[in-house]
mmCIF file of C-alpha atoms (C1' of nucleotides) in Angstrom:
data_model
loop_
_atom_site.group_PDB
_atom_site.id
_atom_site.type_symbol
_atom_site.label_atom_id
_atom_site.label_comp_id
_atom_site.label_asym_id
_atom_site.label_seq_id
_atom_site.Cartn_x
_atom_site.Cartn_y
_atom_site.Cartn_z
ATOM 1 C CA MET T 1 11.662 1.092 -29.197
ATOM 2 C CA ARG T 2 10.593 -1.606 -31.574
ATOM 3 C CA GLU T 3 13.982 -1.591 -33.193
ATOM 4 C CA LEU T 4 15.811 -1.702 -29.898
ATOM 5 C CA LEU T 5 13.940 -4.845 -29.027
ATOM 6 C CA LYS T 6 14.064 -6.441 -32.427
ATOM 7 C CA ASN T 7 17.822 -6.088 -32.661
ATOM 8 C CA LYS T 8 18.266 -8.163 -29.599
ATOM 9 C CA GLY T 9 15.742 -10.809 -30.493
ATOM 10 C CA PHE T 10 12.907 -9.612 -28.255
ATOM 11 C CA LYS T 11 9.354 -9.324 -29.457
ATOM 12 C CA LEU T 12 7.013 -6.452 -29.116
ATOM 13 C CA THR T 13 3.733 -7.450 -27.448
ATOM 14 C CA PRO T 14 0.904 -5.129 -26.448
ATOM 15 C CA GLN T 15 1.661 -5.902 -22.798
ATOM 16 C CA ARG T 16 5.346 -5.032 -23.242
ATOM 17 C CA GLU T 17 4.476 -1.891 -25.021
ATOM 18 C CA LEU T 18 2.232 -0.773 -22.262
ATOM 19 C CA ILE T 19 4.605 -1.685 -19.481
ATOM 20 C CA PHE T 20 7.567 0.122 -21.159
ATOM 21 C CA SER T 21 5.653 3.279 -21.887
ATOM 22 C CA ILE T 22 4.083 3.470 -18.434
ATOM 23 C CA PHE T 23 7.364 2.805 -16.745
ATOM 24 C CA LEU T 24 9.242 5.362 -18.786
ATOM 25 C CA GLU T 25 6.712 8.093 -17.909
ATOM 26 C CA GLN T 26 7.089 7.507 -14.164
ATOM 27 C CA ARG T 27 8.886 10.300 -12.320
ATOM 28 C CA ASP T 28 9.541 8.308 -9.144
ATOM 29 C CA HIS T 29 11.424 5.095 -8.633
ATOM 30 C CA VAL T 30 8.735 2.511 -8.748
ATOM 31 C CA SER T 31 8.742 -0.986 -7.350
ATOM 32 C CA VAL T 32 7.225 -3.956 -9.129
ATOM 33 C CA ASP T 33 4.088 -3.694 -7.069
ATOM 34 C CA GLU T 34 3.689 0.024 -7.775
ATOM 35 C CA LEU T 35 4.102 -0.398 -11.489
ATOM 36 C CA TYR T 36 1.878 -3.390 -11.448
ATOM 37 C CA ASP T 37 -0.856 -1.364 -9.815
ATOM 38 C CA GLU T 38 -0.534 1.361 -12.485
ATOM 39 C CA ILE T 39 -0.626 -1.156 -15.261
ATOM 40 C CA ARG T 40 -3.636 -2.882 -13.917
ATOM 41 C CA LYS T 41 -5.669 0.369 -14.048
ATOM 42 C CA LEU T 42 -5.213 0.300 -17.788
ATOM 43 C CA ASP T 43 -5.286 -3.463 -18.500
ATOM 44 C CA SER T 44 -6.331 -5.662 -15.649
ATOM 45 C CA SER T 45 -5.554 -8.825 -17.555
ATOM 46 C CA ILE T 46 -1.782 -8.316 -17.382
ATOM 47 C CA GLY T 47 -0.100 -10.540 -14.855
ATOM 48 C CA TYR T 48 2.413 -9.704 -12.221
ATOM 49 C CA SER T 49 5.085 -11.892 -13.668
ATOM 50 C CA THR T 50 4.846 -10.030 -16.947
ATOM 51 C CA VAL T 51 5.374 -6.718 -15.243
ATOM 52 C CA TRP T 52 8.295 -8.188 -13.283
ATOM 53 C CA ARG T 53 9.875 -9.741 -16.316
ATOM 54 C CA ASN T 54 9.604 -6.577 -18.346
ATOM 55 C CA LEU T 55 11.144 -4.494 -15.646
ATOM 56 C CA LYS T 56 14.055 -6.937 -15.714
ATOM 57 C CA LEU T 57 14.169 -6.596 -19.447
ATOM 58 C CA ILE T 58 14.183 -2.786 -19.198
ATOM 59 C CA CYS T 59 17.255 -3.148 -16.993
ATOM 60 C CA LYS T 60 18.913 -5.613 -19.332
ATOM 61 C CA LEU T 61 18.412 -3.092 -22.135
ATOM 62 C CA GLY T 62 20.125 -0.500 -20.056
ATOM 63 C CA LEU T 63 17.161 1.767 -19.629
ATOM 64 C CA ALA T 64 16.955 1.368 -15.860
ATOM 65 C CA ARG T 65 18.822 0.027 -12.835
ATOM 66 C CA GLU T 66 17.691 -1.741 -9.721
ATOM 67 C CA ILE T 67 17.982 0.169 -6.510
ATOM 68 C CA ASN T 68 18.180 -1.403 -3.079
ATOM 69 C CA VAL T 69 17.764 0.946 -0.212
ATOM 70 C CA GLY T 70 17.646 -1.707 2.406
ATOM 71 C CA ASP T 71 13.912 -1.886 3.069
ATOM 72 C CA GLY T 72 13.610 -5.133 1.183
ATOM 73 C CA ILE T 73 11.911 -3.640 -1.841
ATOM 74 C CA THR T 74 13.616 -3.305 -5.204
ATOM 75 C CA ARG T 75 12.926 -0.089 -7.039
ATOM 76 C CA TYR T 76 13.656 0.752 -10.616
ATOM 77 C CA ASP T 77 15.597 3.894 -11.515
ATOM 78 C CA GLN T 78 15.602 5.186 -15.079
ATOM 79 C CA VAL T 79 19.225 5.744 -16.160
ATOM 80 C CA THR T 80 18.101 8.274 -18.689
ATOM 81 C CA HIS T 81 18.213 10.697 -15.773
ATOM 82 C CA GLY T 82 21.994 10.403 -15.937
ATOM 83 C CA PRO T 83 24.368 9.467 -13.078
ATOM 84 C CA HIS T 84 23.017 10.630 -9.733
ATOM 85 C CA GLY T 85 22.843 9.885 -6.064
ATOM 86 C CA HIS T 86 19.766 9.384 -3.925
ATOM 87 C CA LEU T 87 18.395 10.870 -0.762
ATOM 88 C CA PHE T 88 16.248 8.207 0.853
ATOM 89 C CA CYS T 89 13.830 9.241 3.543
ATOM 90 C CA VAL T 90 13.667 6.355 6.046
ATOM 91 C CA LYS T 91 10.253 7.547 7.198
ATOM 92 C CA CYS T 92 8.192 8.217 4.080
ATOM 93 C CA LYS T 93 10.430 6.104 1.756
ATOM 94 C CA LYS T 94 10.680 8.945 -0.636
ATOM 95 C CA LEU T 95 13.648 8.808 -3.024
ATOM 96 C CA VAL T 96 15.037 12.025 -4.357
ATOM 97 C CA GLU T 97 17.875 12.415 -6.815
ATOM 98 C CA PHE T 98 20.861 14.670 -6.702
ATOM 99 C CA SER T 99 23.822 15.309 -8.955
ATOM 100 C CA VAL T 100 27.048 13.564 -8.282
ATOM 101 C CA ASP T 101 29.198 15.175 -10.976
ATOM 102 C CA LYS T 102 31.564 16.626 -8.418
ATOM 103 C CA ILE T 103 32.551 13.291 -6.993
ATOM 104 C CA VAL T 104 32.703 10.852 -9.933
ATOM 105 C CA GLY T 105 36.334 11.828 -10.390
ATOM 106 C CA PHE T 106 37.034 10.796 -6.861
ATOM 107 C CA LEU T 107 35.328 7.398 -7.342
ATOM 108 C CA ASP T 108 37.232 6.835 -10.631
ATOM 109 C CA GLN T 109 40.438 7.471 -8.661
ATOM 110 C CA VAL T 110 39.564 5.056 -5.925
ATOM 111 C CA ALA T 111 38.780 2.346 -8.418
ATOM 112 C CA GLU T 112 41.951 2.974 -10.344
ATOM 113 C CA ASP T 113 44.013 2.773 -7.159
ATOM 114 C CA LYS T 114 42.700 -0.729 -6.470
ATOM 115 C CA ASN T 115 42.625 -1.759 -10.089
ATOM 116 C CA PHE T 116 38.922 -2.187 -9.903
ATOM 117 C CA GLN T 117 36.743 -2.108 -12.995
ATOM 118 C CA ILE T 118 33.700 -0.030 -12.317
ATOM 119 C CA GLU T 119 30.349 -1.226 -13.584
ATOM 120 C CA SER T 120 28.255 1.161 -11.683
ATOM 121 C CA PHE T 121 28.149 3.035 -8.401
ATOM 122 C CA LYS T 122 25.594 3.923 -5.842
ATOM 123 C CA ILE T 123 25.617 6.981 -3.622
ATOM 124 C CA GLU T 124 22.918 7.136 -1.098
ATOM 125 C CA ILE T 125 22.126 9.402 1.835
ATOM 126 C CA GLN T 126 19.655 8.082 4.247
ATOM 127 C CA GLY T 127 17.781 10.140 6.776
ATOM 128 C CA LEU T 128 14.827 12.364 7.184
ATOM 129 C CA CYS T 129 13.441 14.518 4.353
ATOM 130 C CA ASP T 130 12.365 18.036 4.816
ATOM 131 C CA ASP T 131 8.706 17.123 5.276
ATOM 132 C CA CYS T 132 9.174 14.313 7.730
ATOM 133 C CA ARG T 133 11.629 16.391 9.712
ATOM 134 C CA ALA T 134 9.090 19.145 10.229
ATOM 135 C CA LEU T 135 6.514 16.574 11.137
ATOM 136 C CA ASN T 136 8.827 15.040 13.741
ATOM 137 C CA GLU T 137 9.460 18.342 15.395
ATOM 138 C CA LYS T 138 5.775 19.086 15.655
ATOM 139 C CA THR T 139 4.808 15.719 17.140
ATOM 140 C CA SER T 140 7.731 15.508 19.530
ATOM 141 C CA VAL T 141 6.971 18.788 21.315
ATOM 142 C CA MET Y 1 30.451 -4.560 26.879
ATOM 143 C CA ARG Y 2 28.516 -5.742 29.927
ATOM 144 C CA GLU Y 3 27.944 -2.095 30.907
ATOM 145 C CA LEU Y 4 26.827 -1.085 27.358
ATOM 146 C CA LEU Y 5 24.188 -3.779 27.502
ATOM 147 C CA LYS Y 6 23.168 -3.284 31.050
ATOM 148 C CA ASN Y 7 22.553 0.431 30.563
ATOM 149 C CA LYS Y 8 20.020 -0.253 27.981
ATOM 150 C CA GLY Y 9 18.244 -3.085 29.783
ATOM 151 C CA PHE Y 10 19.762 -5.941 27.843
ATOM 152 C CA LYS Y 11 21.171 -9.043 29.506
ATOM 153 C CA LEU Y 12 24.426 -10.727 29.014
ATOM 154 C CA THR Y 13 24.068 -14.337 28.141
ATOM 155 C CA PRO Y 14 26.865 -16.759 27.142
ATOM 156 C CA GLN Y 15 25.425 -16.969 23.615
ATOM 157 C CA ARG Y 16 25.318 -13.194 23.315
ATOM 158 C CA GLU Y 17 28.878 -12.870 24.618
ATOM 159 C CA LEU Y 18 30.123 -15.393 22.064
ATOM 160 C CA ILE Y 19 28.211 -13.861 19.150
ATOM 161 C CA PHE Y 20 29.364 -10.344 19.954
ATOM 162 C CA SER Y 21 32.972 -11.314 20.388
ATOM 163 C CA ILE Y 22 33.159 -13.387 17.235
ATOM 164 C CA PHE Y 23 31.359 -10.793 15.222
ATOM 165 C CA LEU Y 24 33.670 -8.005 16.365
ATOM 166 C CA GLU Y 25 36.744 -9.958 15.440
ATOM 167 C CA GLN Y 26 35.603 -10.482 11.854
ATOM 168 C CA ARG Y 27 37.452 -8.571 9.277
ATOM 169 C CA ASP Y 28 34.997 -9.056 6.477
ATOM 170 C CA HIS Y 29 31.367 -8.053 6.283
ATOM 171 C CA VAL Y 30 29.571 -11.200 7.279
ATOM 172 C CA SER Y 31 26.022 -12.296 6.600
ATOM 173 C CA VAL Y 32 23.837 -14.065 9.172
ATOM 174 C CA ASP Y 33 24.625 -17.375 7.612
ATOM 175 C CA GLU Y 34 28.333 -16.791 7.608
ATOM 176 C CA LEU Y 35 28.389 -15.673 11.180
ATOM 177 C CA TYR Y 36 26.122 -18.522 12.204
ATOM 178 C CA ASP Y 37 28.552 -20.974 10.630
ATOM 179 C CA GLU Y 38 31.455 -19.468 12.596
ATOM 180 C CA ILE Y 39 29.476 -19.605 15.826
ATOM 181 C CA ARG Y 40 28.432 -23.167 15.283
ATOM 182 C CA LYS Y 41 32.009 -24.276 15.120
ATOM 183 C CA LEU Y 42 32.412 -23.068 18.712
ATOM 184 C CA ASP Y 43 28.949 -23.800 20.101
ATOM 185 C CA SER Y 44 26.729 -25.945 17.964
ATOM 186 C CA SER Y 45 23.755 -25.521 20.228
ATOM 187 C CA ILE Y 46 23.276 -21.898 19.399
ATOM 188 C CA GLY Y 47 20.257 -21.276 17.139
ATOM 189 C CA TYR Y 48 20.095 -19.307 13.921
ATOM 190 C CA SER Y 49 17.441 -16.951 15.364
ATOM 191 C CA THR Y 50 19.793 -16.145 18.253
ATOM 192 C CA VAL Y 51 22.609 -15.154 15.907
ATOM 193 C CA TRP Y 52 20.180 -13.155 13.789
ATOM 194 C CA ARG Y 53 18.668 -11.396 16.792
ATOM 195 C CA ASN Y 54 22.067 -10.487 18.173
ATOM 196 C CA LEU Y 55 23.264 -9.081 14.881
ATOM 197 C CA LYS Y 56 20.182 -6.855 14.985
ATOM 198 C CA LEU Y 57 21.025 -5.869 18.517
ATOM 199 C CA ILE Y 58 24.620 -5.125 17.550
ATOM 200 C CA CYS Y 59 23.183 -2.694 15.022
ATOM 201 C CA LYS Y 60 20.741 -1.201 17.480
ATOM 202 C CA LEU Y 61 23.698 -0.526 19.799
ATOM 203 C CA GLY Y 62 25.398 1.297 16.986
ATOM 204 C CA LEU Y 63 28.275 -1.142 16.639
ATOM 205 C CA ALA Y 64 27.367 -2.186 13.104
ATOM 206 C CA ARG Y 65 25.211 -1.402 10.115
ATOM 207 C CA GLU Y 66 23.356 -3.419 7.634
ATOM 208 C CA ILE Y 67 24.647 -3.388 4.094
ATOM 209 C CA ASN Y 68 22.543 -4.262 1.038
ATOM 210 C CA VAL Y 69 24.429 -4.709 -2.168
ATOM 211 C CA GLY Y 70 21.517 -5.977 -4.026
ATOM 212 C CA ASP Y 71 22.199 -9.693 -4.123
ATOM 213 C CA GLY Y 72 19.503 -10.337 -1.537
ATOM 214 C CA ILE Y 73 21.886 -11.007 1.276
ATOM 215 C CA THR Y 74 22.225 -8.569 4.185
ATOM 216 C CA ARG Y 75 25.737 -8.175 5.512
ATOM 217 C CA TYR Y 76 26.905 -6.515 8.677
ATOM 218 C CA ASP Y 77 29.481 -3.777 8.649
ATOM 219 C CA GLN Y 78 31.230 -2.739 11.825
ATOM 220 C CA VAL Y 79 31.039 1.041 12.213
ATOM 221 C CA THR Y 80 34.160 0.998 14.377
ATOM 222 C CA HIS Y 81 35.987 1.091 11.081
ATOM 223 C CA GLY Y 82 34.774 4.678 10.687
ATOM 224 C CA PRO Y 83 32.887 6.114 7.751
ATOM 225 C CA HIS Y 84 33.897 4.392 4.510
ATOM 226 C CA GLY Y 85 32.681 3.305 1.098
ATOM 227 C CA HIS Y 86 32.634 -0.091 -0.415
ATOM 228 C CA LEU Y 87 33.917 -1.720 -3.539
ATOM 229 C CA PHE Y 88 31.730 -4.661 -4.242
ATOM 230 C CA CYS Y 89 32.912 -7.306 -6.689
ATOM 231 C CA VAL Y 90 29.865 -8.593 -8.545
ATOM 232 C CA LYS Y 91 31.764 -11.812 -9.369
ATOM 233 C CA CYS Y 92 33.329 -13.044 -6.164
ATOM 234 C CA LYS Y 93 31.072 -10.929 -3.892
ATOM 235 C CA LYS Y 94 34.046 -9.516 -2.053
ATOM 236 C CA LEU Y 95 33.468 -6.273 -0.251
ATOM 237 C CA VAL Y 96 36.435 -3.945 0.209
ATOM 238 C CA GLU Y 97 36.438 -0.709 2.073
ATOM 239 C CA PHE Y 98 37.809 2.643 1.025
ATOM 240 C CA SER Y 99 38.063 5.990 2.777
ATOM 241 C CA VAL Y 100 35.466 8.666 1.881
ATOM 242 C CA ASP Y 101 36.878 11.525 3.884
ATOM 243 C CA LYS Y 102 37.284 13.616 0.791
ATOM 244 C CA ILE Y 103 33.573 13.596 -0.139
ATOM 245 C CA VAL Y 104 31.687 13.678 3.148
ATOM 246 C CA GLY Y 105 31.800 17.489 2.909
ATOM 247 C CA PHE Y 106 30.057 17.236 -0.448
ATOM 248 C CA LEU Y 107 27.353 14.957 0.989
ATOM 249 C CA ASP Y 108 26.765 17.239 3.888
ATOM 250 C CA GLN Y 109 26.306 20.083 1.444
ATOM 251 C CA VAL Y 110 23.782 18.247 -0.623
ATOM 252 C CA ALA Y 111 21.797 17.333 2.451
ATOM 253 C CA GLU Y 112 21.856 20.919 3.730
ATOM 254 C CA ASP Y 113 20.651 22.231 0.388
ATOM 255 C CA LYS Y 114 17.555 20.026 0.585
ATOM 256 C CA ASN Y 115 17.115 20.451 4.322
ATOM 257 C CA PHE Y 116 17.618 16.724 4.757
ATOM 258 C CA GLN Y 117 18.764 15.241 8.061
ATOM 259 C CA ILE Y 118 21.471 12.688 7.472
ATOM 260 C CA GLU Y 119 21.317 9.482 9.442
ATOM 261 C CA SER Y 120 23.890 7.645 7.368
ATOM 262 C CA PHE Y 121 25.159 7.333 3.896
ATOM 263 C CA LYS Y 122 26.232 4.557 1.569
ATOM 264 C CA ILE Y 123 28.858 4.835 -1.065
ATOM 265 C CA GLU Y 124 29.297 1.837 -3.203
ATOM 266 C CA ILE Y 125 31.235 1.036 -6.335
ATOM 267 C CA GLN Y 126 30.166 -2.137 -8.058
ATOM 268 C CA GLY Y 127 32.256 -3.884 -10.616
ATOM 269 C CA LEU Y 128 35.135 -6.407 -10.971
ATOM 270 C CA CYS Y 129 37.903 -6.597 -8.459
ATOM 271 C CA ASP Y 130 41.547 -6.919 -9.407
ATOM 272 C CA ASP Y 131 41.533 -10.711 -9.107
ATOM 273 C CA CYS Y 132 38.358 -11.408 -11.013
ATOM 274 C CA ARG Y 133 39.451 -8.964 -13.678
ATOM 275 C CA ALA Y 134 42.637 -10.861 -14.314
ATOM 276 C CA LEU Y 135 40.713 -14.104 -14.317
ATOM 277 C CA ASN Y 136 38.282 -12.727 -16.831
ATOM 278 C CA GLU Y 137 41.013 -11.747 -19.233
ATOM 279 C CA LYS Y 138 42.611 -15.144 -19.035
ATOM 280 C CA THR Y 139 39.424 -17.081 -19.730
ATOM 281 C CA SER Y 140 38.153 -14.821 -22.421
ATOM 282 C CA VAL Y 141 41.291 -15.075 -24.586
ATOM 283 C "C1'" DA Z 1 -1.283 -16.109 -46.745
ATOM 284 C "C1'" DA Z 2 -0.039 -20.101 -43.980
ATOM 285 C "C1'" DA Z 3 3.158 -22.631 -41.248
ATOM 286 C "C1'" DG Z 4 6.626 -23.181 -37.978
ATOM 287 C "C1'" DC Z 5 9.209 -21.738 -34.176
ATOM 288 C "C1'" DA Z 6 10.989 -19.073 -30.667
ATOM 289 C "C1'" DA Z 7 9.548 -15.839 -27.406
ATOM 290 C "C1'" DA Z 8 6.030 -14.086 -24.262
ATOM 291 C "C1'" DT Z 9 2.241 -14.494 -21.261
ATOM 292 C "C1'" DG Z 10 -0.538 -15.529 -16.934
ATOM 293 C "C1'" DA Z 11 -1.437 -18.371 -13.077
ATOM 294 C "C1'" DA Z 12 0.468 -20.840 -9.793
ATOM 295 C "C1'" DA Z 13 3.904 -22.796 -7.227
ATOM 296 C "C1'" DA Z 14 8.738 -22.707 -5.488
ATOM 297 C "C1'" DC Z 15 12.180 -20.310 -3.431
ATOM 298 C "C1'" DG Z 16 15.068 -18.018 0.092
ATOM 299 C "C1'" DA Z 17 16.057 -14.716 3.333
ATOM 300 C "C1'" DT Z 18 13.960 -12.440 7.001
ATOM 301 C "C1'" DT Z 19 10.978 -12.065 10.885
ATOM 302 C "C1'" DA Z 20 7.437 -13.713 14.272
ATOM 303 C "C1'" DT Z 21 5.764 -17.074 17.559
ATOM 304 C "C1'" DC Z 22 5.849 -19.720 21.685
ATOM 305 C "C1'" DA Z 23 7.110 -22.604 25.389
ATOM 306 C "C1'" DA Z 24 11.063 -23.253 28.160
ATOM 307 C "C1'" DT Z 25 15.087 -21.317 30.229
ATOM 308 C "C1'" DT Z 26 18.084 -17.861 32.115
ATOM 309 C "C1'" DT Z 27 19.612 -13.391 33.830
ATOM 310 C "C1'" DC Z 28 19.514 -9.935 37.170
ATOM 311 C "C1'" DA Z 29 17.598 -6.783 40.530
ATOM 312 C "C1'" DA Z 30 15.195 -6.651 44.798
ATOM 313 C "C1'" DT V 1 16.115 -16.709 46.961
ATOM 314 C "C1'" DT V 2 12.568 -15.223 44.262
ATOM 315 C "C1'" DG V 3 9.985 -13.111 40.618
ATOM 316 C "C1'" DA V 4 9.674 -10.334 36.588
ATOM 317 C "C1'" DA V 5 11.536 -9.516 32.290
ATOM 318 C "C1'" DA V 6 14.556 -10.807 28.781
ATOM 319 C "C1'" DT V 7 16.600 -14.504 26.043
ATOM 320 C "C1'" DT V 8 16.854 -18.672 23.731
ATOM 321 C "C1'" DG V 9 16.010 -22.438 20.176
ATOM 322 C "C1'" DA V 10 12.930 -24.663 17.255
ATOM 323 C "C1'" DT V 11 9.576 -23.915 14.197
ATOM 324 C "C1'" DA V 12 6.394 -21.693 11.475
ATOM 325 C "C1'" DA V 13 4.867 -17.499 8.997
ATOM 326 C "C1'" DT V 14 5.871 -13.850 5.878
ATOM 327 C "C1'" DC V 15 6.968 -11.522 1.889
ATOM 328 C "C1'" DG V 16 9.301 -10.180 -2.203
ATOM 329 C "C1'" DT V 17 11.464 -12.487 -5.887
ATOM 330 C "C1'" DT V 18 11.974 -16.032 -9.250
ATOM 331 C "C1'" DT V 19 10.762 -20.288 -11.689
ATOM 332 C "C1'" DT V 20 7.705 -23.462 -13.948
ATOM 333 C "C1'" DC V 21 4.600 -24.862 -17.397
ATOM 334 C "C1'" DA V 22 0.797 -25.005 -20.483
ATOM 335 C "C1'" DT V 23 -0.942 -21.856 -23.680
ATOM 336 C "C1'" DT V 24 -0.858 -17.988 -26.681
ATOM 337 C "C1'" DT V 25 1.357 -14.717 -29.646
ATOM 338 C "C1'" DG V 26 4.661 -12.290 -32.692
ATOM 339 C "C1'" DC V 27 7.598 -12.718 -36.431
ATOM 340 C "C1'" DT V 28 10.228 -15.004 -40.066
ATOM 341 C "C1'" DT V 29 10.245 -18.038 -43.772
ATOM 342 C "C1'" DT V 30 8.108 -20.196 -47.287
#
DNA sequence: AAAGCAAATGAAAACGATTATCAATTTCAA
DNA sequence: TTGAAATTGATAATCGTTTTCATTTGCTTT
C-alpha cells in the first residue's frame, strides 16, 4: 500500500490510510456519502472532500471503478473482484455482481470488428431483485 | 402518435409534436441540450423545460430510454432500434450501437438464476473508437 | 535533526445538470 | 362554448460533484 502510493508520488496520511482500508473492506458498492458516513464513525474530523478525493485516487490507482446506474449517484466498485456484471434493483438500489466470463469473448469480437480499443465494459441488468419482487406481489394483491 | 398520447391522457401541443418528431428523426443519442439546440433552430420560443419534459414523456411512453455513460450527461436512446449495446468513445463521446442478440440468452439465464425480474439491460464497451485511435497514434509518435 | 517543498487536508464556495414551482396559456371533452 | 386538466416557459431550487484556497502535513535533502 505505502509502496504503491510512494511509487507514484502520493503521500500516506492517516486519513488516506483509514479511507483506503475502510473502502477496501466494503462488500457493497459504496457511494461517496456512504463511505463518508462510515469514515465519520471512526474519525469525525475527516472532511467530505478528502473522502471524495481519495475515492478518485483509488480509481486512478486501478483499485476501483466508478459505476453509474442512472440514479444520479456514483458508486465505487472494487476491481479486485475481477470482471463482472451487475444486477441493479431499481427498487431497493441493491447492486449484485455476476460473472461475465462467458461473454467477454463476444465483446472482444464486437470491438475488433469495429476497430475499437476497449478500456472497460459495463454489463448491467436492471429490474427487480428477488426480495422486492416478492414484496411487490404481496402488496399488489 | 396522437392516439398513443390521447389514450394515456396526454395532450398534443404544437411544441410536443415538434419535439417528438425531431427527436424521432435523430440518428444519434441526443442529450437534452443537443435536442434543445435542434428545436430552437425551428422554433426559438420553445423552452428548455418543455424539451426536457417531453423527452421524459417519450421515455414514459416507451419510445426511448435514458443512457448514462458516466460523463454526467443523460442521453436518450430510441428503443425502436431494438435491443442493442453501445460502444462509447471516451475521447470524442461518440456512441455507436451493436447487436447483442447473441448474449441476451445469457443475460436471461443470469436473471433467472437469481430470480431477478429484468426490466432492461445495458451493455456498454468504453474505449477509443477507430478515429480517435488513429489520431492518438499520430500525435503520440 | 531541521529546512524546504510538494502534496494533502478541511471548509466553503462554485459548478452543472436535473427537477420543481408557478402563473399564464392551451387542449380537449362535454 | 365552456370548464377542468394538462402544458408551457421562465425561473428558482436541488443535489451530487468538483474546485478553490489557506493551512497543515509527509517526505526528501541537507
